[in-house]
Amino acid sequence: VLVLGGGFAGLEACRALRGAPCEILLVDRQNHHLFQPLLYQVATAGLSGSDIAQPLRSMLAGQSNVQVHRATAVSIDLASRTVAFRDEPDPIEYDHLVLGLGLVTNWFGHASWSRYAIGLKTLHDAYRIRDRMLDAAEAAENLVDDPDERRRLLTTVVVGSGPTGVEMAGAMAELGRREIETEYRIVRAHQLRIVLVSADDRPLSSFHPELSRRTLDDLRSLGVDVRLSSPVRDLREGEVVLDGETIAAHTIVWAAGVRAPSIVHGLGVPLDRVGRILVEPDCSLPGHPNVFAVGDLAAMRVDPGDPGGPGDPASRFVPGVAQGAMQSGAHVGRTIRDRLRGGAVSVRPFRYQDRGSMATIGRAKAVAEIGGRRFGGLVAWLLWLFIHLAFLIDLRSKASVLLKWIAAYVFYRPSNRIVAAAPTDDETADGGHLRSTPSRGRVV
Ligand SMILES: Cc1cc2nc3c(=O)[nH]c(=O)nc-3n(C[C@H](O)[C@H](O)[C@H](O)COP(=O)(O)OP(=O)(O)OC[C@H]3O[C@@H](n4cnc5c(N)ncnc54)[C@H](O)[C@@H]3O)c2cc1C
């Protein structure tokens, strides 16, 4: 069984195959599993990478029928039942294939925008955002006589008002201010400017409008400048172009959308608008009963009997959330296990159990919809904290995150503010493709 991707879906598929009579090869381009729901806290210096990521090898060390391999899949040949990997001469053959490759940042056809903004999908993205903001604060502190440049350095634009954009903007507006007031001498907290830009007319548009209203009030109370119904027309170096306005910003975070990785285009199976694979009710690919797509990469109907297509407003699809990924991964793992044991070979449809959705905006500010009930404020926030802790990878991460949350939320001390970039006089330093922070007009 070849499992591509060690995210929530791929990992659960492997776990469900524990004890099954097969060899499992789990391949991921990273050496770790990442708890993406807390990635924004790494980007805003609240947590460190090791709090939310763990090596796949150690997570699966106790399961003797799994081997972990680090490689990047580049093409899949369904006819010859092989997958090819970057820099590896020989493709790998499979009997069963599970595709759990997740989604990537969607730049909506503007490939150049990735030079001016940073998406938020990987630990690398989170560290780039964090370092860029911390570097900008240092540079702003060193400026004496250029208020426009200081304003640009201290401005961050977050594009997209889904859960990721809202959580990023709220945390950025909240977490940095106390340190700036106490530790900086020139820069003042009120100079930090966070702008949330969205084409939608309300934040968290997938939630009930009442929770969107509450989110908007909470964001504004934290000082976030929210621009709704404002599609981004262009991104340039340090600039976000909207209709009739250009915002100068040193840090631009792109949380406006996701799409399937291009590897799916060679499969020759039906895809939806963003490239997700339109799977059969058991999550297999049409015409390929031994190949499955799970998690974010799969467009799975909430009601497996629903014949409607992706454009049909009556058709509902499983949302791209961790629960959908874990449940579909486990379902496919069990399906393969039963087949290998010679048991049920009939198609067993995947049924999604909706456990609700939530988003946090800041300290004691969150919204949640669970079982048709809506919550906001402290209750929703405590629920959010509890659920995220409960689902975190292991006891060590739970303890570390809990301590850091106490530091951040009780004592207002974000913990992870060390920038480990090579010094600028190091000839081996790689400046990356975003412009480096200017440093002029030093205060002596
Ligand atoms: C910033 C952010 C915040 C989120 N917040 C929440 C939240 O609060 N609650 C919630 O329920 N969900 C949240 N989500 C969504 C949730 O994280 C996803 O639904 C879930 O991670 C999907 O799991 P997956 O296994 O399908 O994909 P992923 O977790 O994305 O895993 C895909 C894996 O495939 C690997 N991979 C990709 N391409 C290749 C390749 N070519 N070769 C080899 N390996 C490859 C990747 O390295 C990765 O390990 C959030 C997502 C993000 C990005």
mmCIF file with all atom_site columns, C-alpha atoms in Angstrom, residues 30-194:
data_model
loop_
_atom_site.group_PDB
_atom_site.id
_atom_site.type_symbol
_atom_site.label_atom_id
_atom_site.label_alt_id
_atom_site.label_comp_id
_atom_site.label_asym_id
_atom_site.label_entity_id
_atom_site.label_seq_id
_atom_site.pdbx_PDB_ins_code
_atom_site.Cartn_x
_atom_site.Cartn_y
_atom_site.Cartn_z
_atom_site.occupancy
_atom_site.B_iso_or_equiv
_atom_site.pdbx_formal_charge
_atom_site.auth_seq_id
_atom_site.auth_comp_id
_atom_site.auth_asym_id
_atom_site.auth_atom_id
_atom_site.pdbx_PDB_model_num
ATOM 1   C CA . GLN A 1 30  ? 8.721   16.620 4.598   1.00 0.00 ? 30  GLN A CA 1
ATOM 2   C CA . ASN A 1 31  ? 10.094  14.485 7.413   1.00 0.00 ? 31  ASN A CA 1
ATOM 3   C CA . HIS A 1 32  ? 7.282   15.582 9.734   1.00 0.00 ? 32  HIS A CA 1
ATOM 4   C CA . HIS A 1 33  ? 3.564   15.635 10.291  1.00 0.00 ? 33  HIS A CA 1
ATOM 5   C CA . LEU A 1 34  ? 2.283   19.186 10.784  1.00 0.00 ? 34  LEU A CA 1
ATOM 6   C CA . PHE A 1 35  ? -0.656  20.311 12.898  1.00 0.00 ? 35  PHE A CA 1
ATOM 7   C CA . GLN A 1 36  ? -1.719  23.069 10.487  1.00 0.00 ? 36  GLN A CA 1
ATOM 8   C CA . PRO A 1 37  ? -4.527  24.514 12.654  1.00 0.00 ? 37  PRO A CA 1
ATOM 9   C CA . LEU A 1 38  ? -1.887  26.096 14.936  1.00 0.00 ? 38  LEU A CA 1
ATOM 10  C CA . LEU A 1 39  ? 0.490   27.160 12.170  1.00 0.00 ? 39  LEU A CA 1
ATOM 11  C CA . TYR A 1 40  ? -0.601  30.778 12.476  1.00 0.00 ? 40  TYR A CA 1
ATOM 12  C CA . GLN A 1 41  ? 0.669   30.767 16.082  1.00 0.00 ? 41  GLN A CA 1
ATOM 13  C CA . VAL A 1 42  ? 4.165   29.885 14.819  1.00 0.00 ? 42  VAL A CA 1
ATOM 14  C CA . ALA A 1 43  ? 3.870   32.721 12.287  1.00 0.00 ? 43  ALA A CA 1
ATOM 15  C CA . THR A 1 44  ? 2.966   35.133 15.085  1.00 0.00 ? 44  THR A CA 1
ATOM 16  C CA . ALA A 1 45  ? 5.751   33.976 17.455  1.00 0.00 ? 45  ALA A CA 1
ATOM 17  C CA . GLY A 1 46  ? 3.423   32.290 19.948  1.00 0.00 ? 46  GLY A CA 1
ATOM 18  C CA . LEU A 1 47  ? 4.649   28.737 19.379  1.00 0.00 ? 47  LEU A CA 1
ATOM 19  C CA . SER A 1 48  ? 7.703   27.100 17.875  1.00 0.00 ? 48  SER A CA 1
ATOM 20  C CA . GLY A 1 49  ? 7.747   24.582 15.055  1.00 0.00 ? 49  GLY A CA 1
ATOM 21  C CA . SER A 1 50  ? 8.479   21.606 17.294  1.00 0.00 ? 50  SER A CA 1
ATOM 22  C CA . ASP A 1 51  ? 5.289   22.313 19.272  1.00 0.00 ? 51  ASP A CA 1
ATOM 23  C CA . ILE A 1 52  ? 3.116   21.558 16.255  1.00 0.00 ? 52  ILE A CA 1
ATOM 24  C CA . ALA A 1 53  ? 5.208   19.162 14.175  1.00 0.00 ? 53  ALA A CA 1
ATOM 25  C CA . GLN A 1 54  ? 6.646   15.755 14.830  1.00 0.00 ? 54  GLN A CA 1
ATOM 26  C CA . PRO A 1 55  ? 8.835   13.412 12.757  1.00 0.00 ? 55  PRO A CA 1
ATOM 27  C CA . LEU A 1 56  ? 6.682   10.892 10.891  1.00 0.00 ? 56  LEU A CA 1
ATOM 28  C CA . ARG A 1 57  ? 9.191   8.186  11.756  1.00 0.00 ? 57  ARG A CA 1
ATOM 29  C CA . SER A 1 58  ? 8.700   8.667  15.473  1.00 0.00 ? 58  SER A CA 1
ATOM 30  C CA . MET A 1 59  ? 4.901   8.818  15.124  1.00 0.00 ? 59  MET A CA 1
ATOM 31  C CA . LEU A 1 60  ? 4.857   5.483  13.314  1.00 0.00 ? 60  LEU A CA 1
ATOM 32  C CA . ALA A 1 61  ? 7.790   3.820  15.088  1.00 0.00 ? 61  ALA A CA 1
ATOM 33  C CA . GLY A 1 62  ? 5.487   1.380  16.867  1.00 0.00 ? 62  GLY A CA 1
ATOM 34  C CA . GLN A 1 63  ? 3.769   0.137  13.709  1.00 0.00 ? 63  GLN A CA 1
ATOM 35  C CA . SER A 1 64  ? 5.966   -2.537 12.179  1.00 0.00 ? 64  SER A CA 1
ATOM 36  C CA . ASN A 1 65  ? 4.201   -2.771 8.784   1.00 0.00 ? 65  ASN A CA 1
ATOM 37  C CA . VAL A 1 66  ? 4.946   0.897  7.880   1.00 0.00 ? 66  VAL A CA 1
ATOM 38  C CA . GLN A 1 67  ? 8.108   2.290  6.311   1.00 0.00 ? 67  GLN A CA 1
ATOM 39  C CA . VAL A 1 68  ? 8.569   6.037  6.013   1.00 0.00 ? 68  VAL A CA 1
ATOM 40  C CA . HIS A 1 69  ? 10.308  7.499  2.978   1.00 0.00 ? 69  HIS A CA 1
ATOM 41  C CA . ARG A 1 70  ? 11.085  11.153 2.362   1.00 0.00 ? 70  ARG A CA 1
ATOM 42  C CA . ALA A 1 71  ? 10.588  12.087 -1.301  1.00 0.00 ? 71  ALA A CA 1
ATOM 43  C CA . THR A 1 72  ? 8.502   14.348 -3.518  1.00 0.00 ? 72  THR A CA 1
ATOM 44  C CA . ALA A 1 73  ? 6.000   12.636 -5.802  1.00 0.00 ? 73  ALA A CA 1
ATOM 45  C CA . VAL A 1 74  ? 6.075   14.160 -9.283  1.00 0.00 ? 74  VAL A CA 1
ATOM 46  C CA . SER A 1 75  ? 3.809   11.946 -11.379 1.00 0.00 ? 75  SER A CA 1
ATOM 47  C CA . ILE A 1 76  ? 1.349   9.116  -11.021 1.00 0.00 ? 76  ILE A CA 1
ATOM 48  C CA . ASP A 1 77  ? 0.719   6.550  -13.744 1.00 0.00 ? 77  ASP A CA 1
ATOM 49  C CA . LEU A 1 78  ? -2.565  4.811  -13.009 1.00 0.00 ? 78  LEU A CA 1
ATOM 50  C CA . ALA A 1 79  ? -2.182  2.430  -15.970 1.00 0.00 ? 79  ALA A CA 1
ATOM 51  C CA . SER A 1 80  ? 1.180   0.992  -14.889 1.00 0.00 ? 80  SER A CA 1
ATOM 52  C CA . ARG A 1 81  ? 0.354   1.436  -11.168 1.00 0.00 ? 81  ARG A CA 1
ATOM 53  C CA . THR A 1 82  ? 3.528   3.407  -10.466 1.00 0.00 ? 82  THR A CA 1
ATOM 54  C CA . VAL A 1 83  ? 4.496   6.722  -8.877  1.00 0.00 ? 83  VAL A CA 1
ATOM 55  C CA . ALA A 1 84  ? 7.631   8.632  -9.855  1.00 0.00 ? 84  ALA A CA 1
ATOM 56  C CA . PHE A 1 85  ? 9.589   10.769 -7.386  1.00 0.00 ? 85  PHE A CA 1
ATOM 57  C CA . ARG A 1 86  ? 11.904  13.743 -7.854  1.00 0.00 ? 86  ARG A CA 1
ATOM 58  C CA . ASP A 1 87  ? 15.591  12.751 -8.120  1.00 0.00 ? 87  ASP A CA 1
ATOM 59  C CA . GLU A 1 88  ? 14.776  9.046  -7.877  1.00 0.00 ? 88  GLU A CA 1
ATOM 60  C CA . PRO A 1 89  ? 15.509  7.007  -11.014 1.00 0.00 ? 89  PRO A CA 1
ATOM 61  C CA . ASP A 1 90  ? 12.981  4.242  -10.420 1.00 0.00 ? 90  ASP A CA 1
ATOM 62  C CA . PRO A 1 91  ? 9.253   4.696  -9.908  1.00 0.00 ? 91  PRO A CA 1
ATOM 63  C CA . ILE A 1 92  ? 7.592   2.799  -7.064  1.00 0.00 ? 92  ILE A CA 1
ATOM 64  C CA . GLU A 1 93  ? 4.910   0.210  -7.839  1.00 0.00 ? 93  GLU A CA 1
ATOM 65  C CA . TYR A 1 94  ? 1.779   -0.196 -5.757  1.00 0.00 ? 94  TYR A CA 1
ATOM 66  C CA . ASP A 1 95  ? -1.194  -2.512 -5.375  1.00 0.00 ? 95  ASP A CA 1
ATOM 67  C CA . HIS A 1 96  ? -3.219  0.093  -3.491  1.00 0.00 ? 96  HIS A CA 1
ATOM 68  C CA . LEU A 1 97  ? -2.547  3.824  -3.637  1.00 0.00 ? 97  LEU A CA 1
ATOM 69  C CA . VAL A 1 98  ? -3.815  6.431  -1.150  1.00 0.00 ? 98  VAL A CA 1
ATOM 70  C CA . LEU A 1 99  ? -3.480  10.075 -2.218  1.00 0.00 ? 99  LEU A CA 1
ATOM 71  C CA . GLY A 1 100 ? -3.366  12.397 0.792   1.00 0.00 ? 100 GLY A CA 1
ATOM 72  C CA . LEU A 1 101 ? -1.301  15.223 -0.692  1.00 0.00 ? 101 LEU A CA 1
ATOM 73  C CA . GLY A 1 102 ? -3.440  18.086 0.636   1.00 0.00 ? 102 GLY A CA 1
ATOM 74  C CA . LEU A 1 103 ? -3.758  21.420 -1.150  1.00 0.00 ? 103 LEU A CA 1
ATOM 75  C CA . VAL A 1 104 ? -1.377  24.269 -1.968  1.00 0.00 ? 104 VAL A CA 1
ATOM 76  C CA . THR A 1 105 ? -1.711  28.065 -1.872  1.00 0.00 ? 105 THR A CA 1
ATOM 77  C CA . ASN A 1 106 ? -3.849  29.369 -4.740  1.00 0.00 ? 106 ASN A CA 1
ATOM 78  C CA . TRP A 1 107 ? -2.475  32.522 -6.392  1.00 0.00 ? 107 TRP A CA 1
ATOM 79  C CA . PHE A 1 108 ? -5.394  32.517 -8.854  1.00 0.00 ? 108 PHE A CA 1
ATOM 80  C CA . GLY A 1 109 ? -3.188  32.494 -11.927 1.00 0.00 ? 109 GLY A CA 1
ATOM 81  C CA . HIS A 1 110 ? -0.859  35.292 -10.728 1.00 0.00 ? 110 HIS A CA 1
ATOM 82  C CA . ALA A 1 111 ? 2.314   33.261 -10.227 1.00 0.00 ? 111 ALA A CA 1
ATOM 83  C CA . SER A 1 112 ? 4.383   36.434 -9.686  1.00 0.00 ? 112 SER A CA 1
ATOM 84  C CA . TRP A 1 113 ? 2.353   37.312 -6.571  1.00 0.00 ? 113 TRP A CA 1
ATOM 85  C CA . SER A 1 114 ? 4.162   34.559 -4.668  1.00 0.00 ? 114 SER A CA 1
ATOM 86  C CA . ARG A 1 115 ? 7.264   36.797 -4.835  1.00 0.00 ? 115 ARG A CA 1
ATOM 87  C CA . TYR A 1 116 ? 5.558   39.596 -2.904  1.00 0.00 ? 116 TYR A CA 1
ATOM 88  C CA . ALA A 1 117 ? 3.375   37.716 -0.435  1.00 0.00 ? 117 ALA A CA 1
ATOM 89  C CA . ILE A 1 118 ? 3.787   34.634 1.739   1.00 0.00 ? 118 ILE A CA 1
ATOM 90  C CA . GLY A 1 119 ? 1.163   31.861 1.909   1.00 0.00 ? 119 GLY A CA 1
ATOM 91  C CA . LEU A 1 120 ? 0.592   29.814 5.053   1.00 0.00 ? 120 LEU A CA 1
ATOM 92  C CA . LYS A 1 121 ? 0.746   26.076 4.408   1.00 0.00 ? 121 LYS A CA 1
ATOM 93  C CA . THR A 1 122 ? 4.111   24.903 5.734   1.00 0.00 ? 122 THR A CA 1
ATOM 94  C CA . LEU A 1 123 ? 6.415   25.502 8.697   1.00 0.00 ? 123 LEU A CA 1
ATOM 95  C CA . HIS A 1 124 ? 8.766   27.250 6.299   1.00 0.00 ? 124 HIS A CA 1
ATOM 96  C CA . ASP A 1 125 ? 5.982   29.725 5.389   1.00 0.00 ? 125 ASP A CA 1
ATOM 97  C CA . ALA A 1 126 ? 5.250   30.372 9.067   1.00 0.00 ? 126 ALA A CA 1
ATOM 98  C CA . TYR A 1 127 ? 8.903   31.077 9.866   1.00 0.00 ? 127 TYR A CA 1
ATOM 99  C CA . ARG A 1 128 ? 9.228   33.398 6.883   1.00 0.00 ? 128 ARG A CA 1
ATOM 100 C CA . ILE A 1 129 ? 6.232   35.449 8.019   1.00 0.00 ? 129 ILE A CA 1
ATOM 101 C CA . ARG A 1 130 ? 7.464   35.588 11.601  1.00 0.00 ? 130 ARG A CA 1
ATOM 102 C CA . ASP A 1 131 ? 11.036  36.564 10.666  1.00 0.00 ? 131 ASP A CA 1
ATOM 103 C CA . ARG A 1 132 ? 9.811   39.197 8.245   1.00 0.00 ? 132 ARG A CA 1
ATOM 104 C CA . MET A 1 133 ? 7.640   40.860 10.869  1.00 0.00 ? 133 MET A CA 1
ATOM 105 C CA . LEU A 1 134 ? 10.330  40.703 13.563  1.00 0.00 ? 134 LEU A CA 1
ATOM 106 C CA . ASP A 1 135 ? 12.966  42.051 11.165  1.00 0.00 ? 135 ASP A CA 1
ATOM 107 C CA . ALA A 1 136 ? 10.623  44.887 10.175  1.00 0.00 ? 136 ALA A CA 1
ATOM 108 C CA . ALA A 1 137 ? 10.092  45.885 13.811  1.00 0.00 ? 137 ALA A CA 1
ATOM 109 C CA . GLU A 1 138 ? 13.882  46.002 14.336  1.00 0.00 ? 138 GLU A CA 1
ATOM 110 C CA . ALA A 1 139 ? 14.357  48.115 11.198  1.00 0.00 ? 139 ALA A CA 1
ATOM 111 C CA . ALA A 1 140 ? 11.540  50.479 12.204  1.00 0.00 ? 140 ALA A CA 1
ATOM 112 C CA . GLU A 1 141 ? 13.186  50.963 15.591  1.00 0.00 ? 141 GLU A CA 1
ATOM 113 C CA . ASN A 1 142 ? 16.393  52.018 13.829  1.00 0.00 ? 142 ASN A CA 1
ATOM 114 C CA . LEU A 1 143 ? 14.741  54.666 11.652  1.00 0.00 ? 143 LEU A CA 1
ATOM 115 C CA . VAL A 1 144 ? 14.835  58.231 12.886  1.00 0.00 ? 144 VAL A CA 1
ATOM 116 C CA . ASP A 1 145 ? 13.391  60.481 10.267  1.00 0.00 ? 145 ASP A CA 1
ATOM 117 C CA . ASP A 1 146 ? 11.284  58.614 7.767   1.00 0.00 ? 146 ASP A CA 1
ATOM 118 C CA . PRO A 1 147 ? 7.720   58.244 9.069   1.00 0.00 ? 147 PRO A CA 1
ATOM 119 C CA . ASP A 1 148 ? 6.406   56.871 5.762   1.00 0.00 ? 148 ASP A CA 1
ATOM 120 C CA . GLU A 1 149 ? 8.994   54.125 5.702   1.00 0.00 ? 149 GLU A CA 1
ATOM 121 C CA . ARG A 1 150 ? 8.329   53.320 9.354   1.00 0.00 ? 150 ARG A CA 1
ATOM 122 C CA . ARG A 1 151 ? 4.616   53.094 8.593   1.00 0.00 ? 151 ARG A CA 1
ATOM 123 C CA . ARG A 1 152 ? 5.314   50.733 5.689   1.00 0.00 ? 152 ARG A CA 1
ATOM 124 C CA . LEU A 1 153 ? 7.570   48.548 7.809   1.00 0.00 ? 153 LEU A CA 1
ATOM 125 C CA . LEU A 1 154 ? 4.976   48.283 10.557  1.00 0.00 ? 154 LEU A CA 1
ATOM 126 C CA . THR A 1 155 ? 2.083   47.544 8.197   1.00 0.00 ? 155 THR A CA 1
ATOM 127 C CA . THR A 1 156 ? 1.013   43.960 7.552   1.00 0.00 ? 156 THR A CA 1
ATOM 128 C CA . VAL A 1 157 ? -1.728  43.109 5.096   1.00 0.00 ? 157 VAL A CA 1
ATOM 129 C CA . VAL A 1 158 ? -3.487  39.768 5.464   1.00 0.00 ? 158 VAL A CA 1
ATOM 130 C CA . VAL A 1 159 ? -5.431  38.829 2.338   1.00 0.00 ? 159 VAL A CA 1
ATOM 131 C CA . GLY A 1 160 ? -8.433  36.527 2.882   1.00 0.00 ? 160 GLY A CA 1
ATOM 132 C CA . SER A 1 161 ? -11.070 36.495 5.612   1.00 0.00 ? 161 SER A CA 1
ATOM 133 C CA . GLY A 1 162 ? -11.584 32.754 6.082   1.00 0.00 ? 162 GLY A CA 1
ATOM 134 C CA . PRO A 1 163 ? -10.479 31.149 9.375   1.00 0.00 ? 163 PRO A CA 1
ATOM 135 C CA . THR A 1 164 ? -6.755  31.390 8.518   1.00 0.00 ? 164 THR A CA 1
ATOM 136 C CA . GLY A 1 165 ? -6.898  35.098 7.624   1.00 0.00 ? 165 GLY A CA 1
ATOM 137 C CA . VAL A 1 166 ? -9.037  35.988 10.639  1.00 0.00 ? 166 VAL A CA 1
ATOM 138 C CA . GLU A 1 167 ? -6.832  34.019 13.053  1.00 0.00 ? 167 GLU A CA 1
ATOM 139 C CA . MET A 1 168 ? -3.641  35.525 11.625  1.00 0.00 ? 168 MET A CA 1
ATOM 140 C CA . ALA A 1 169 ? -4.931  39.096 11.704  1.00 0.00 ? 169 ALA A CA 1
ATOM 141 C CA . GLY A 1 170 ? -6.323  38.752 15.242  1.00 0.00 ? 170 GLY A CA 1
ATOM 142 C CA . ALA A 1 171 ? -3.120  37.200 16.621  1.00 0.00 ? 171 ALA A CA 1
ATOM 143 C CA . MET A 1 172 ? -0.885  39.757 14.888  1.00 0.00 ? 172 MET A CA 1
ATOM 144 C CA . ALA A 1 173 ? -2.933  42.622 16.249  1.00 0.00 ? 173 ALA A CA 1
ATOM 145 C CA . GLU A 1 174 ? -2.968  41.241 19.758  1.00 0.00 ? 174 GLU A CA 1
ATOM 146 C CA . LEU A 1 175 ? 0.275   39.471 20.493  1.00 0.00 ? 175 LEU A CA 1
ATOM 147 C CA . GLY A 1 176 ? 2.898   42.032 19.495  1.00 0.00 ? 176 GLY A CA 1
ATOM 148 C CA . ARG A 1 177 ? 1.607   45.154 21.202  1.00 0.00 ? 177 ARG A CA 1
ATOM 149 C CA . ARG A 1 178 ? 2.658   44.542 24.788  1.00 0.00 ? 178 ARG A CA 1
ATOM 150 C CA . GLU A 1 179 ? 6.305   43.789 23.839  1.00 0.00 ? 179 GLU A CA 1
ATOM 151 C CA . ILE A 1 180 ? 6.469   46.838 21.636  1.00 0.00 ? 180 ILE A CA 1
ATOM 152 C CA . GLU A 1 181 ? 5.282   49.070 24.482  1.00 0.00 ? 181 GLU A CA 1
ATOM 153 C CA . THR A 1 182 ? 7.768   47.653 26.990  1.00 0.00 ? 182 THR A CA 1
ATOM 154 C CA . GLU A 1 183 ? 10.804  46.609 24.949  1.00 0.00 ? 183 GLU A CA 1
ATOM 155 C CA . TYR A 1 184 ? 11.024  49.114 22.100  1.00 0.00 ? 184 TYR A CA 1
ATOM 156 C CA . ARG A 1 185 ? 11.987  52.763 22.554  1.00 0.00 ? 185 ARG A CA 1
ATOM 157 C CA . ILE A 1 186 ? 11.114  54.370 19.220  1.00 0.00 ? 186 ILE A CA 1
ATOM 158 C CA . VAL A 1 187 ? 8.348   52.194 17.793  1.00 0.00 ? 187 VAL A CA 1
ATOM 159 C CA . ARG A 1 188 ? 5.006   52.520 19.635  1.00 0.00 ? 188 ARG A CA 1
ATOM 160 C CA . ALA A 1 189 ? 2.254   49.895 19.738  1.00 0.00 ? 189 ALA A CA 1
ATOM 161 C CA . HIS A 1 190 ? -0.310  52.133 18.044  1.00 0.00 ? 190 HIS A CA 1
ATOM 162 C CA . GLN A 1 191 ? 1.980   52.319 15.004  1.00 0.00 ? 191 GLN A CA 1
ATOM 163 C CA . LEU A 1 192 ? 1.524   48.591 14.310  1.00 0.00 ? 192 LEU A CA 1
ATOM 164 C CA . ARG A 1 193 ? -1.030  48.383 11.542  1.00 0.00 ? 193 ARG A CA 1
ATOM 165 C CA . ILE A 1 194 ? -2.803  45.170 10.554  1.00 0.00 ? 194 ILE A CA 1
#
